[in-house]
Coordinates of C-alpha atoms in Angstrom, one line a residue:
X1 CA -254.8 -211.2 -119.7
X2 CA -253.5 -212.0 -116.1
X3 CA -252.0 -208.2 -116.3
X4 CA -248.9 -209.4 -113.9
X5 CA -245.8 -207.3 -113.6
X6 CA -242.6 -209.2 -113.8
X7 CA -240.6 -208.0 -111.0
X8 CA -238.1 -205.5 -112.6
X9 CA -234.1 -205.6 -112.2
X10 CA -233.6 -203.5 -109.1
X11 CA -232.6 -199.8 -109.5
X12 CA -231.4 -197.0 -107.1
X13 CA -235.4 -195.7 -106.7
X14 CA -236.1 -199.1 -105.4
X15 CA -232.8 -199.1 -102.9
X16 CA -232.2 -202.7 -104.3
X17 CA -230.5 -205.5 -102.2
X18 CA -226.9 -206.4 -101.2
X19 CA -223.6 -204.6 -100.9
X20 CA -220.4 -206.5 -101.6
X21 CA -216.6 -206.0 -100.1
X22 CA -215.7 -203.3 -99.8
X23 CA -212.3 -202.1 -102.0
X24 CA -212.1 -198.1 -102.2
X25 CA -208.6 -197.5 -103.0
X26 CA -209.4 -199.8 -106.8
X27 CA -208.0 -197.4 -109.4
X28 CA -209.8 -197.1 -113.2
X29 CA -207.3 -199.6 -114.4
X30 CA -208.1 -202.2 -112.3
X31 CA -211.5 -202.2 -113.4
X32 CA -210.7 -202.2 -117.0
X33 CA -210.8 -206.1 -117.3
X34 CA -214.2 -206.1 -115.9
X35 CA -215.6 -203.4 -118.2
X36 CA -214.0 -205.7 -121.2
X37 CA -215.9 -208.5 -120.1
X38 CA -219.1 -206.6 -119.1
X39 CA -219.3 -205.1 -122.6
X40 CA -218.2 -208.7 -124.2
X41 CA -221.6 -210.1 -123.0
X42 CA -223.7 -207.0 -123.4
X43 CA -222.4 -207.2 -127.3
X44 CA -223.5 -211.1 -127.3
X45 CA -226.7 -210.8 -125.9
X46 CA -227.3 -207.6 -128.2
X47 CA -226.8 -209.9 -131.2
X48 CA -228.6 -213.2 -129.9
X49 CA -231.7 -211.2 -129.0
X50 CA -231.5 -207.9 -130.8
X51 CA -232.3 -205.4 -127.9
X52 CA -230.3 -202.6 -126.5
X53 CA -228.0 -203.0 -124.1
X54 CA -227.0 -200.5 -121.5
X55 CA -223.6 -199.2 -122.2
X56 CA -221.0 -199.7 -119.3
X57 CA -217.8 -197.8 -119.0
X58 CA -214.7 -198.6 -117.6
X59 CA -215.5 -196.2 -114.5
X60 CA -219.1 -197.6 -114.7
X61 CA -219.2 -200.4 -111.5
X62 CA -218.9 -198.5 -108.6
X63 CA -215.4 -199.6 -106.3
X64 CA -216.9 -198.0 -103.1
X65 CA -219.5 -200.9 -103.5
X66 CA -218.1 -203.5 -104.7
X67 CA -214.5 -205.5 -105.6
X68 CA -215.2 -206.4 -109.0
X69 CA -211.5 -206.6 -109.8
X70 CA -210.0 -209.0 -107.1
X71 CA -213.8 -211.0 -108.2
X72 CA -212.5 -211.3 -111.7
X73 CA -210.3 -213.5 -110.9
X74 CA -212.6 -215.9 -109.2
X75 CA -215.7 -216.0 -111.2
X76 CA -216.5 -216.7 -114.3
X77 CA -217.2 -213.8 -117.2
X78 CA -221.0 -214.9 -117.3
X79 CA -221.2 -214.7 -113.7
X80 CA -219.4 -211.4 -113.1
X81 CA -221.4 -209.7 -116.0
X82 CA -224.7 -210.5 -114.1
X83 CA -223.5 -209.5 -111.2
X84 CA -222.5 -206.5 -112.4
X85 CA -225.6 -205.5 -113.9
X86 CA -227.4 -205.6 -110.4
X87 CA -224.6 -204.1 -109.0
X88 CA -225.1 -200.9 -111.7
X89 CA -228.4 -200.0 -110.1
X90 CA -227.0 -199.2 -106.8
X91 CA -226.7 -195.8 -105.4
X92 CA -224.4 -196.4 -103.0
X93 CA -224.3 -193.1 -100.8
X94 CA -228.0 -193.8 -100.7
X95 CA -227.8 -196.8 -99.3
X96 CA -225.2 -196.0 -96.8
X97 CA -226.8 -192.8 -95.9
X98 CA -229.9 -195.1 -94.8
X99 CA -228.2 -197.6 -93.7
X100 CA -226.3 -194.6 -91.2
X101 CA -229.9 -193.3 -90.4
X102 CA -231.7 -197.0 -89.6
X103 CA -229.0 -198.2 -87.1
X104 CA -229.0 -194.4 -85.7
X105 CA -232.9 -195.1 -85.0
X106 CA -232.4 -198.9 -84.0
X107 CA -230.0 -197.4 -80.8
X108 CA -232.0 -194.8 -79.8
X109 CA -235.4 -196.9 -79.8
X110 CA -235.1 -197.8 -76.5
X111 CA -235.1 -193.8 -75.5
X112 CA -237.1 -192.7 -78.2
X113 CA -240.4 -195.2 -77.8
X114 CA -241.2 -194.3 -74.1
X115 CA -240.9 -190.7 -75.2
X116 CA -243.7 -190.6 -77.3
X117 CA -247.8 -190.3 -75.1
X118 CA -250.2 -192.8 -75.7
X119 CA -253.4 -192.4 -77.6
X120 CA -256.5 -191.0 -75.6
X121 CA -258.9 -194.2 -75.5
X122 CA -262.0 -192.1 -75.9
X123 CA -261.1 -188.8 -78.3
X124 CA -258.9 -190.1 -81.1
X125 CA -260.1 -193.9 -81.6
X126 CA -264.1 -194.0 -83.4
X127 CA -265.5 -196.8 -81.5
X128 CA -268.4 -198.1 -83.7
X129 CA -270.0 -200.8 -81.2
X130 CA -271.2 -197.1 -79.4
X131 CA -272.3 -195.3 -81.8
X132 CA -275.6 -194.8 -82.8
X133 CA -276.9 -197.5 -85.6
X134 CA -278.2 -194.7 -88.4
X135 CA -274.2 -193.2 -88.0
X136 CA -272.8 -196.7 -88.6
X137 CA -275.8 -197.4 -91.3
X138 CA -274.6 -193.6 -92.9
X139 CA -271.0 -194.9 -93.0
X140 CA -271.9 -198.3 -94.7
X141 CA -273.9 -196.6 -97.3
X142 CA -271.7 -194.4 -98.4
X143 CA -268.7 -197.2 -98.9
X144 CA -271.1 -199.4 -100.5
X145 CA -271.8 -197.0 -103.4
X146 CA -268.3 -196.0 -104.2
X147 CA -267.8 -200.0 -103.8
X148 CA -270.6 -200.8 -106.7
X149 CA -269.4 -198.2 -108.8
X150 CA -266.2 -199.7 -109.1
X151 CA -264.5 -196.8 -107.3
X152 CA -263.0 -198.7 -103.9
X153 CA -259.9 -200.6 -104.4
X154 CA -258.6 -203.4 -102.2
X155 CA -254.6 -204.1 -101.9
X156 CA -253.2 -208.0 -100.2
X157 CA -250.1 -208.0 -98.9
X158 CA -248.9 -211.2 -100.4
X159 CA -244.8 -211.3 -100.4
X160 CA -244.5 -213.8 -97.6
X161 CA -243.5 -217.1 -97.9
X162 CA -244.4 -220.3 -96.0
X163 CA -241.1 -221.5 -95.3
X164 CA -241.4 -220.8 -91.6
X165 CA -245.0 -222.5 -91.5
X166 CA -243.1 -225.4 -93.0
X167 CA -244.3 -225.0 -96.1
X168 CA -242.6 -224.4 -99.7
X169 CA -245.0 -221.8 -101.5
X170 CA -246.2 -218.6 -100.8
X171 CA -248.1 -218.2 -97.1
X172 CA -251.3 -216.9 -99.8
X173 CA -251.3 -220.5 -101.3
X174 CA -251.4 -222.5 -97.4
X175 CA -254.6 -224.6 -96.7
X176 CA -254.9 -224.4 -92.8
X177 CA -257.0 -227.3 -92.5
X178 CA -260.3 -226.1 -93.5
X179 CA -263.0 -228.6 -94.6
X180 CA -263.1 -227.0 -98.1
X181 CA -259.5 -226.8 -98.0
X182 CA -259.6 -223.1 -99.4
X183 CA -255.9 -221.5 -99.2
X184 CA -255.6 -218.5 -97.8
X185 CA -255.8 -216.6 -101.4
X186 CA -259.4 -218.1 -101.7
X187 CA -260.6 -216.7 -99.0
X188 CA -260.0 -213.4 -99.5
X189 CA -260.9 -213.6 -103.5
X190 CA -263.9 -215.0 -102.3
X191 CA -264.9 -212.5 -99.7
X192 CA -264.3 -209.6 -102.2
X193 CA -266.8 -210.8 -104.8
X194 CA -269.1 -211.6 -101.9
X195 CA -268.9 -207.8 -101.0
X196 CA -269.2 -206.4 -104.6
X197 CA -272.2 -208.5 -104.7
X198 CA -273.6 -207.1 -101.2
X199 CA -272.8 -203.4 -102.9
X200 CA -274.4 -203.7 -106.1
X201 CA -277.9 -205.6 -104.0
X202 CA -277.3 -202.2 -101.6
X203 CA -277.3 -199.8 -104.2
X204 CA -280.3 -201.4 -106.3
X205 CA -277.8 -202.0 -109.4
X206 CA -279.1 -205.5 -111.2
X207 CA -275.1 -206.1 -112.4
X208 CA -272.3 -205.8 -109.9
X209 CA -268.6 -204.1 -110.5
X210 CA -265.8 -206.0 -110.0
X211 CA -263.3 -204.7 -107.2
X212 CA -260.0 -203.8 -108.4
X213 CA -257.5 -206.2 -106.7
X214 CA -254.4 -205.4 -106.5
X215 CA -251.9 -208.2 -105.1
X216 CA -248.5 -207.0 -104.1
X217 CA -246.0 -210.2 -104.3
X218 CA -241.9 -210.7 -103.6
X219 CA -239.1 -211.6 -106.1
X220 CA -239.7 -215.5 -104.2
X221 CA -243.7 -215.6 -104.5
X222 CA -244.4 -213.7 -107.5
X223 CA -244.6 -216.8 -110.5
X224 CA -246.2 -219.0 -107.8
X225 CA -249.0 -216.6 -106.5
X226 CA -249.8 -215.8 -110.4
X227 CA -249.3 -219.9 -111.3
X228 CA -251.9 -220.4 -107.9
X229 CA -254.7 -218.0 -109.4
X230 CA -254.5 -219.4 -112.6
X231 CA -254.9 -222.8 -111.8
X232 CA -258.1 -222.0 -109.5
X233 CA -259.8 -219.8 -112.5
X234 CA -259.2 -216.9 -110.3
X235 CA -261.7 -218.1 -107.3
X236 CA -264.6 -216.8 -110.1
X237 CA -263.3 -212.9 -110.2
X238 CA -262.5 -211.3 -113.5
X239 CA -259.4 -211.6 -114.0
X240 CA -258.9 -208.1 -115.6
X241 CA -259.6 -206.9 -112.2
X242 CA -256.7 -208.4 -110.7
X243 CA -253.2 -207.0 -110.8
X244 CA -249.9 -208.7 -109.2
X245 CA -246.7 -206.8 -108.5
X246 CA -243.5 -207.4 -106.7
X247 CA -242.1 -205.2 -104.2
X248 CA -238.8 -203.8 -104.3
X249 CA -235.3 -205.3 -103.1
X250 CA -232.9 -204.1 -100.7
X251 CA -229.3 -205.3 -100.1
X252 CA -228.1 -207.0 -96.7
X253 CA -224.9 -205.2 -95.7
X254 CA -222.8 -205.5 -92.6
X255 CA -222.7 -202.4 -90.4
X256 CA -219.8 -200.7 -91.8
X257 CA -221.7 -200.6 -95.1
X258 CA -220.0 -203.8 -96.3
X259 CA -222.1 -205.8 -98.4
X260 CA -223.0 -209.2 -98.3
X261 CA -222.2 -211.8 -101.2
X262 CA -223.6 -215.4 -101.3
X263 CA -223.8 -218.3 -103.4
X264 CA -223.5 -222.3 -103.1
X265 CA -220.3 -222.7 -103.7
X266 CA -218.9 -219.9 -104.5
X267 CA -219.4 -216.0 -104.0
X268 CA -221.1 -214.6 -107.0
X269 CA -224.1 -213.3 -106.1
X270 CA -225.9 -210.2 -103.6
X271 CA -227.8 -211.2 -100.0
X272 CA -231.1 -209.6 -101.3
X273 CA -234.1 -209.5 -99.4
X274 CA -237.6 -207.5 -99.8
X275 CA -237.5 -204.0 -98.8
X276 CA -240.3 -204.5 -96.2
X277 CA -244.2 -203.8 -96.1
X278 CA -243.8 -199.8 -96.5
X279 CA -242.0 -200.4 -100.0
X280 CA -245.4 -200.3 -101.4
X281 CA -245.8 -197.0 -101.9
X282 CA -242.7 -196.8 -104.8
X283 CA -243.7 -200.2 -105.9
X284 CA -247.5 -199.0 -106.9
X285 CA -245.8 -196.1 -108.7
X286 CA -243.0 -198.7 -110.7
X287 CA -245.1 -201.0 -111.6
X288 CA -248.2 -198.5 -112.7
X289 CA -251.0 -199.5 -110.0
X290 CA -251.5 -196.3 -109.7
X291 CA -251.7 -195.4 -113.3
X292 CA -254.6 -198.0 -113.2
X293 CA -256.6 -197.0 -110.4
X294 CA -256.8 -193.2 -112.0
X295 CA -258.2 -194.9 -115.2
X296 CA -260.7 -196.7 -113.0
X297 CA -261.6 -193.3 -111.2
X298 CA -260.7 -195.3 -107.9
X299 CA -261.1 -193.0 -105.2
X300 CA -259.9 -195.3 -102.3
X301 CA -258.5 -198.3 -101.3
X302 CA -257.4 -200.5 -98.3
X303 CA -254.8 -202.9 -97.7
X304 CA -254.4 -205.9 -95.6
X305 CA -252.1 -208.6 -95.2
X306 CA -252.7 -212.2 -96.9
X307 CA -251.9 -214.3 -93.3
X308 CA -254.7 -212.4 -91.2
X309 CA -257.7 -214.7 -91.9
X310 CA -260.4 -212.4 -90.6
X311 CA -259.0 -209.3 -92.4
X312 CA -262.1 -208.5 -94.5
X313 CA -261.4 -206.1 -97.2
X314 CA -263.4 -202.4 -97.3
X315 CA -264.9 -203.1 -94.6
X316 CA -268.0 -200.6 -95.5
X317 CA -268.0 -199.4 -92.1
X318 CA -264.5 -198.7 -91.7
X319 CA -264.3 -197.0 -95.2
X320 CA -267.1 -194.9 -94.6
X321 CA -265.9 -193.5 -91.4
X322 CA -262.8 -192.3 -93.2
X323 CA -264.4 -191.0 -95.9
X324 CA -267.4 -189.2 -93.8
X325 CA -263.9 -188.0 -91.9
X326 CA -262.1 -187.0 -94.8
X327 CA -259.2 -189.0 -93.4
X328 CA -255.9 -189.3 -95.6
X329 CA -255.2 -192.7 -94.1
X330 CA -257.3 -195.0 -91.4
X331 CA -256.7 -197.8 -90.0
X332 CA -258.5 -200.6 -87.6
X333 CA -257.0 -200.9 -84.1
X334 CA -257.9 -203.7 -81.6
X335 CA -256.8 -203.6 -77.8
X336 CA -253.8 -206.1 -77.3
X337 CA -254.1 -208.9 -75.8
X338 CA -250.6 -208.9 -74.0
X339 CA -248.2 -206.8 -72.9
X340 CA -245.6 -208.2 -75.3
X341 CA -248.2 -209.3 -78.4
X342 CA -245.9 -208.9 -81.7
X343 CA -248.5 -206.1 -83.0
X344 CA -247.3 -202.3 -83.3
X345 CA -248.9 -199.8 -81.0
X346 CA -250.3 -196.2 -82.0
X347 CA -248.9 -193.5 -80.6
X348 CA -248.1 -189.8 -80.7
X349 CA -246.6 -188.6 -83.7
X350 CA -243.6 -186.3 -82.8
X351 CA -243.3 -182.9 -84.1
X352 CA -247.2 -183.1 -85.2
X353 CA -250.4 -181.7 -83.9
X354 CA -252.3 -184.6 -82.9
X355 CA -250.3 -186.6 -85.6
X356 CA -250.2 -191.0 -85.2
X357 CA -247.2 -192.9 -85.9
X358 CA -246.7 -196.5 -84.7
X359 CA -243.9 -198.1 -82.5
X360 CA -243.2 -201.3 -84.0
X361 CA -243.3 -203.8 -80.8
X362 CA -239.4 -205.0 -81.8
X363 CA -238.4 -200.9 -81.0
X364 CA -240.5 -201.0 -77.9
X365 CA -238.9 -201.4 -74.4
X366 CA -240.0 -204.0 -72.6
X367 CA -240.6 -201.3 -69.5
X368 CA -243.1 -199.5 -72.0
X369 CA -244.7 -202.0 -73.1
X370 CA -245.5 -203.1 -69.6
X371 CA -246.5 -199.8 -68.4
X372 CA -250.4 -200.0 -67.2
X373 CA -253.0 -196.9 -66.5
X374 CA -254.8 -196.7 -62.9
X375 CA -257.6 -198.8 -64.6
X376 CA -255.1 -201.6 -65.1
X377 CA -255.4 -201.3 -69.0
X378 CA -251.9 -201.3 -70.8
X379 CA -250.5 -197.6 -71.4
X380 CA -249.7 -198.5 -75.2
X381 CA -253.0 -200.6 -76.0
X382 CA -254.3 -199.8 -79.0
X383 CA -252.3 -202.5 -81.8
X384 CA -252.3 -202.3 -85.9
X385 CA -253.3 -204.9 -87.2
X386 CA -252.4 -203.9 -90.7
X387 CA -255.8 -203.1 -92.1
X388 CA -255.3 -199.6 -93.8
X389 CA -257.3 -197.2 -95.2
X390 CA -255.9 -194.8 -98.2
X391 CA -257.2 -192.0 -100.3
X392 CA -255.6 -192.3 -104.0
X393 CA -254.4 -188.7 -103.7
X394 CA -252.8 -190.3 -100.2
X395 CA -250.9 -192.6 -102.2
X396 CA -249.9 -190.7 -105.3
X397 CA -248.2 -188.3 -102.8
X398 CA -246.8 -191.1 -100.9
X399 CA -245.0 -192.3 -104.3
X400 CA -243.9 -189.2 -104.7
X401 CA -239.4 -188.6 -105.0
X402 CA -240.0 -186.4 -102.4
X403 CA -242.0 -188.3 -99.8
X404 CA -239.7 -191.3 -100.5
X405 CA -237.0 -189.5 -99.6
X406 CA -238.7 -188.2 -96.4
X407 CA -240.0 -192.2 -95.6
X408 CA -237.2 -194.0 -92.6
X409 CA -235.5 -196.9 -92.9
X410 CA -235.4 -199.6 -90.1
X411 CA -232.8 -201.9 -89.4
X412 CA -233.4 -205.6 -88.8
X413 CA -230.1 -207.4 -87.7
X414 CA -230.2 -211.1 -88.7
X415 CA -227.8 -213.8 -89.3
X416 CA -227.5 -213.4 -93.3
X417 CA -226.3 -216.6 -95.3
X418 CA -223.0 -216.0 -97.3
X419 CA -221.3 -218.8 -99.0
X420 CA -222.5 -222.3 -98.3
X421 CA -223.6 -223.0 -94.8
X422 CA -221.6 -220.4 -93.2
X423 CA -223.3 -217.2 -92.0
X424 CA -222.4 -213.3 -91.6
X425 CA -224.1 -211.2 -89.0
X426 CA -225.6 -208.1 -91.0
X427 CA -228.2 -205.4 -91.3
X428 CA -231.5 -206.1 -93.5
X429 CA -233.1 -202.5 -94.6
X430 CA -236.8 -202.2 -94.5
X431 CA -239.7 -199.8 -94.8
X432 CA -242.6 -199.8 -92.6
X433 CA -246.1 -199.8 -94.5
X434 CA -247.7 -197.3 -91.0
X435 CA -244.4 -195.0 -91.4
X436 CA -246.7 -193.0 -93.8
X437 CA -249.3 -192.0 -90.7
X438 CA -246.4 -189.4 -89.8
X439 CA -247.4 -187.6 -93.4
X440 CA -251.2 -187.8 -93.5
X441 CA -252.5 -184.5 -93.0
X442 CA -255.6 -186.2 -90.8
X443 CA -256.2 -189.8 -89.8
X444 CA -258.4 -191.9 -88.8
X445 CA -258.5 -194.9 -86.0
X446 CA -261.5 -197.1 -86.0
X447 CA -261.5 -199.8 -83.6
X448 CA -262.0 -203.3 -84.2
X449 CA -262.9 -206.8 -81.8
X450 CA -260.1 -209.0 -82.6
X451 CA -262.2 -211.9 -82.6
X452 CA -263.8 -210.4 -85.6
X453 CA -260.9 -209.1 -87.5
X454 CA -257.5 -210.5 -86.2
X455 CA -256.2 -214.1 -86.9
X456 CA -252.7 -213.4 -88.0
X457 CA -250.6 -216.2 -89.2
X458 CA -246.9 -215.8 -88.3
X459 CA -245.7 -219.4 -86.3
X460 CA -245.8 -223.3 -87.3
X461 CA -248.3 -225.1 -85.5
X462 CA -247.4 -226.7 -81.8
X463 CA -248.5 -226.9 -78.6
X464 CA -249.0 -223.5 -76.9
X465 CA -248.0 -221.7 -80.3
X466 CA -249.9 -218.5 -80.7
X467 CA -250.4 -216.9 -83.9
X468 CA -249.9 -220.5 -86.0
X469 CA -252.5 -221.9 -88.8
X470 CA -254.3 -224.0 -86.2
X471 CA -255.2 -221.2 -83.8
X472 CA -256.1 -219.0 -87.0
X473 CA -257.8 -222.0 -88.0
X474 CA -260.4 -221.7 -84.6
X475 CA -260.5 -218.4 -84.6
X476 CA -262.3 -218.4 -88.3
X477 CA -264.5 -221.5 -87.4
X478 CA -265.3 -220.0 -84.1
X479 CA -266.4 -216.9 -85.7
X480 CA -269.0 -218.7 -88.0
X481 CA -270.3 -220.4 -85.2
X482 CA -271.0 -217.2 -83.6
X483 CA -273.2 -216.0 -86.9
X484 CA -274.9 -218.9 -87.0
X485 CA -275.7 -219.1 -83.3
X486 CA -277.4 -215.5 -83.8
X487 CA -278.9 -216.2 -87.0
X488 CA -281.1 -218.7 -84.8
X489 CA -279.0 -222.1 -85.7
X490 CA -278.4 -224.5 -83.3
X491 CA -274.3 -225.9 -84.0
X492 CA -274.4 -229.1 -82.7
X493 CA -270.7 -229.3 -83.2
X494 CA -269.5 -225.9 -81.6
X495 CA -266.0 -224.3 -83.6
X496 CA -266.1 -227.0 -86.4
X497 CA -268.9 -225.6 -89.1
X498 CA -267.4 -224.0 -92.0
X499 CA -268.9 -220.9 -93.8
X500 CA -267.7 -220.1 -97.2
X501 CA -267.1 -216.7 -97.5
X502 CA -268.6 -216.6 -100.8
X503 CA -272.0 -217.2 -99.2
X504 CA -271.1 -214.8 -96.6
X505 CA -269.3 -211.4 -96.1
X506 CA -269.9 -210.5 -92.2
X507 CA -272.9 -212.9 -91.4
X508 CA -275.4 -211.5 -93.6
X509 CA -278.5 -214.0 -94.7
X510 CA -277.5 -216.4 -92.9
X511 CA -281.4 -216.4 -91.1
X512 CA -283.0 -217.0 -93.7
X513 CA -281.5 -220.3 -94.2
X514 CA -280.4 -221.5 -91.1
X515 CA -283.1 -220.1 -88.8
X516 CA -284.5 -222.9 -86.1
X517 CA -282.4 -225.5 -87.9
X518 CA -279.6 -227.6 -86.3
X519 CA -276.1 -227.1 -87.9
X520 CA -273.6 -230.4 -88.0
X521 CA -269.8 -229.8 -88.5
X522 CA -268.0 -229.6 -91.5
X523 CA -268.3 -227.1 -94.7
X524 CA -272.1 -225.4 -94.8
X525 CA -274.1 -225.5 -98.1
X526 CA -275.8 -222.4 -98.3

């Protein structure tokens, strides 16, 4: 009934996770112990559960990716026959050939970024706060009805875990200190059924549509998010309209295409880590999201990341913009609020007519992204924020073999654990989710006050600490003191009153209630 996808052994499509030492001079022979033992265990488990097994060869594990044979001698049969079978769904030229191409990209970033113009301010950003009101009332309506007829998706970016926060469970399941100690999960479920409630009251329907959620997890979240959602009943949404899936895996290799083993005590398992944010587009193929959304007759969808508390999903302003515009993909943009804020700028696509991409800020230089205009604004000002906009057709061709291909790979270079507490310095492949601007055939930018839509979560809590749960924390409370202040309330206790979002979408009825009253801290009964 909870419709969630078990994340999937990793295969070549998917670019799965770690390479392993490197012996290319192994011969068939020396891989015929391992094939004995491989097909040993595939024979066992065929019996104990009566499935089919994949049949391995003796030329079957790949010796350009992996030293099976001076393993063999090391690990257990058990352990080298699961090994093995991850190792089977590597395409090793493909992985090389990216991992080639991503380090390529990651030297010539420095070059590359300051190459590409910055976005006209005016032209090629819609500004909503001035337009004229029936333009922005044209917009909502028209979101609103594909919302109430159950034709707008929504997609969280939930892979993320918490460990960095200090906390052991997925960043979706963290209570930032709120008076109704709602986790992050809650407050987006929450906000979604507000909305389909504000569509259906829009549209004069007496019975609103559920939303199709679709909730893209990791490998290391996936069993708790599901467990989380369970235990809460879902936050009241059906749960037939909400989907979980993993993303994909990629392997950590060193940067002669070496791959990385790990393991307690001993070596017997790949360095895997997720493929990155911009693995989504294979993942909604694999795991049949897409299948879904055309049997719902979705026509659209956004996404937005789980650890931005303001991030409202389908916006109806936002959505109807890049419908009216007949954009491919959208997204929100807010000015940056430093030089050197971790947010990717928009830019110029190269090689395209009037085409965005996005410079993530890690391949900016720090010249660039210092760089000011005559009115003292920052050259490269416009940030993503991660709140997308998508057509299904957008997405479908996005999944395609062919635009996979197409999609780069970036290098991240991190200090990769091995074996115990030692360490190996090695590449981590991953997509980026705004790489697919580069392929819409027209875009859209809408921009966005930060205040209202950006209160990311990336640091533990401390003095100073930007971006942690406490300053996310103020922003949200800070916000709902601004709705109730021009609803007509008077907060007695100014950044400390809590709105639940299920009474509230964007500060809508709040007057009603609250008009001439005065407004103590603490969670609002509405």
């Amino acid at each position: 009934p909870c419709r969630a996808v078990k994340p999937a052994m990793p295969s070549h499509a998917q670019m799965p996770s770690v390479l392993v030492s490197v012996s290319v001079g192994a011969s068939l022979l020396s891989l015929v112990p391992l094939a004995y033992f491989i097909n040993r265990r595939r024979r066992i488990l065929k019996r104990k559960n009566s499935a089919s097994s994949l049949s391995l060869g003796v030329g079957s594990v790949n010796s350009a990716f992996v030293d099976m044979h001076a393993l063999s001698s090391r690990l257990p049969q058990e352990e080298l026959s699961r090994l093995a079978d991850v190792v089977q769904g590597f395409d090793v030229q493909v992985l090389r050939a990216a991992l080639t191409s991503a380090l390529k990209a990651h030297a010539e970033s420095e070059t590359s970024a300051s190459s590409m113009p910055p976005l006209p301010a005016s032209s090629e950003v819609v500004d909503p706060f001035n337009l004229d009101r029936k333009v922005i009332d044209t917009y909502r309506s028209r979101a609103l009805k594909i919302i109430s007829e159950g034709r707008a998706a929504s997609i969280l970016l939930a892979g993320g875990q918490g460990t960095r926060l200090g906390a052991n469970c997925p960043k979706g399941c963290l209570d930032i200190g709120l008076a109704s100690r709602a986790s992050l999960f809650e407050l987006h479920a929450k906000r979604l059924k507000r909305l389909a409630t504000i569509a259906a009251q829009a549209t004069g329907k007496t019975a609103e549509k559920g939303i199709p959620w679709y909730i893209m997890t990791s490998e290391a979240t996936h069993e708790d998010t599901i467990e989380h959602f369970e235990n809460n009943n879902y936050f009241g949404l059906d749960r037939n309209d909400v989907y979980f899936f993993p993303q994909g895996m990629l392997p950590a290799m060193t940067k002669d295409g070496v791959a990385v083993l790990q393991g307690t005590t001993r070596a017997n398992s790949l360095a895997l880590s997720p493929d990155g944010n911009g693995g989504i587009y294979t993942a909604l193929k694999k795991h049949g999201i897409l299948d879904d959304m055309k049997k719902r007759r979705v026509v659209c969808c956004d996404a937005i990341c789980v650890d931005n508390v303001l991030a409202r999903p389908l916006d109806p302003g936002f959505v109807g913009c890049c419908l009216t515009r007949k954009a491919d993909m959208g997204a929100l943009a807010v000015e940056k609020a430093y030089a050197h804020e971790k947010v990717g700028v928009f830019v110029k696509a190269r090689g395209t007519k009037g085409g965005l991409a996005v410079c993530e800020y890690s391949e900016m230089p720090k010249a660039s992204s210092e760089e000011k205009q005559p009115d003292g604004k920052l050259r490269y000002r416009w940030g993503n924020i991660c709140i997308h906009f998508y057509t299904a057709d957008f997405l479908r061709r996005m999944a395609s073999p062919a635009m996979n291909a197409k999609m780069p790979y970036h290098a991240a270079i991190k200090a990769v654990p091995t074996v115990g507490d030692a360490k190996v310095e090695a590449v981590k492949l991953e997509r980026f989710i705004f790489d697919a601007f580069a392929f819409a055939r027209n875009s859209t930018l809408y921009a966005a006050r930060r205040e209202e839509s950006f209160a990311p979560i990336k640091n533990k809590a401390g003095p100073g600490v930007k971006d942690s749960p406490e300053t996310a924390r103020a922003l949200l409370l800070g916000q709902h003191t601004r709705w109730l202040q021009r609803a007509g309330a008077t907060v007695l206790d100014l950044g400390e009153v809590e709105i639940s979002p299920g009474s509230t979408y964007e500060g809508e009825g709040l007057a009603d209630v609250v008009r001439g009253k005065r407004v103590d801290g603490g969670l609002l009964s509405l």
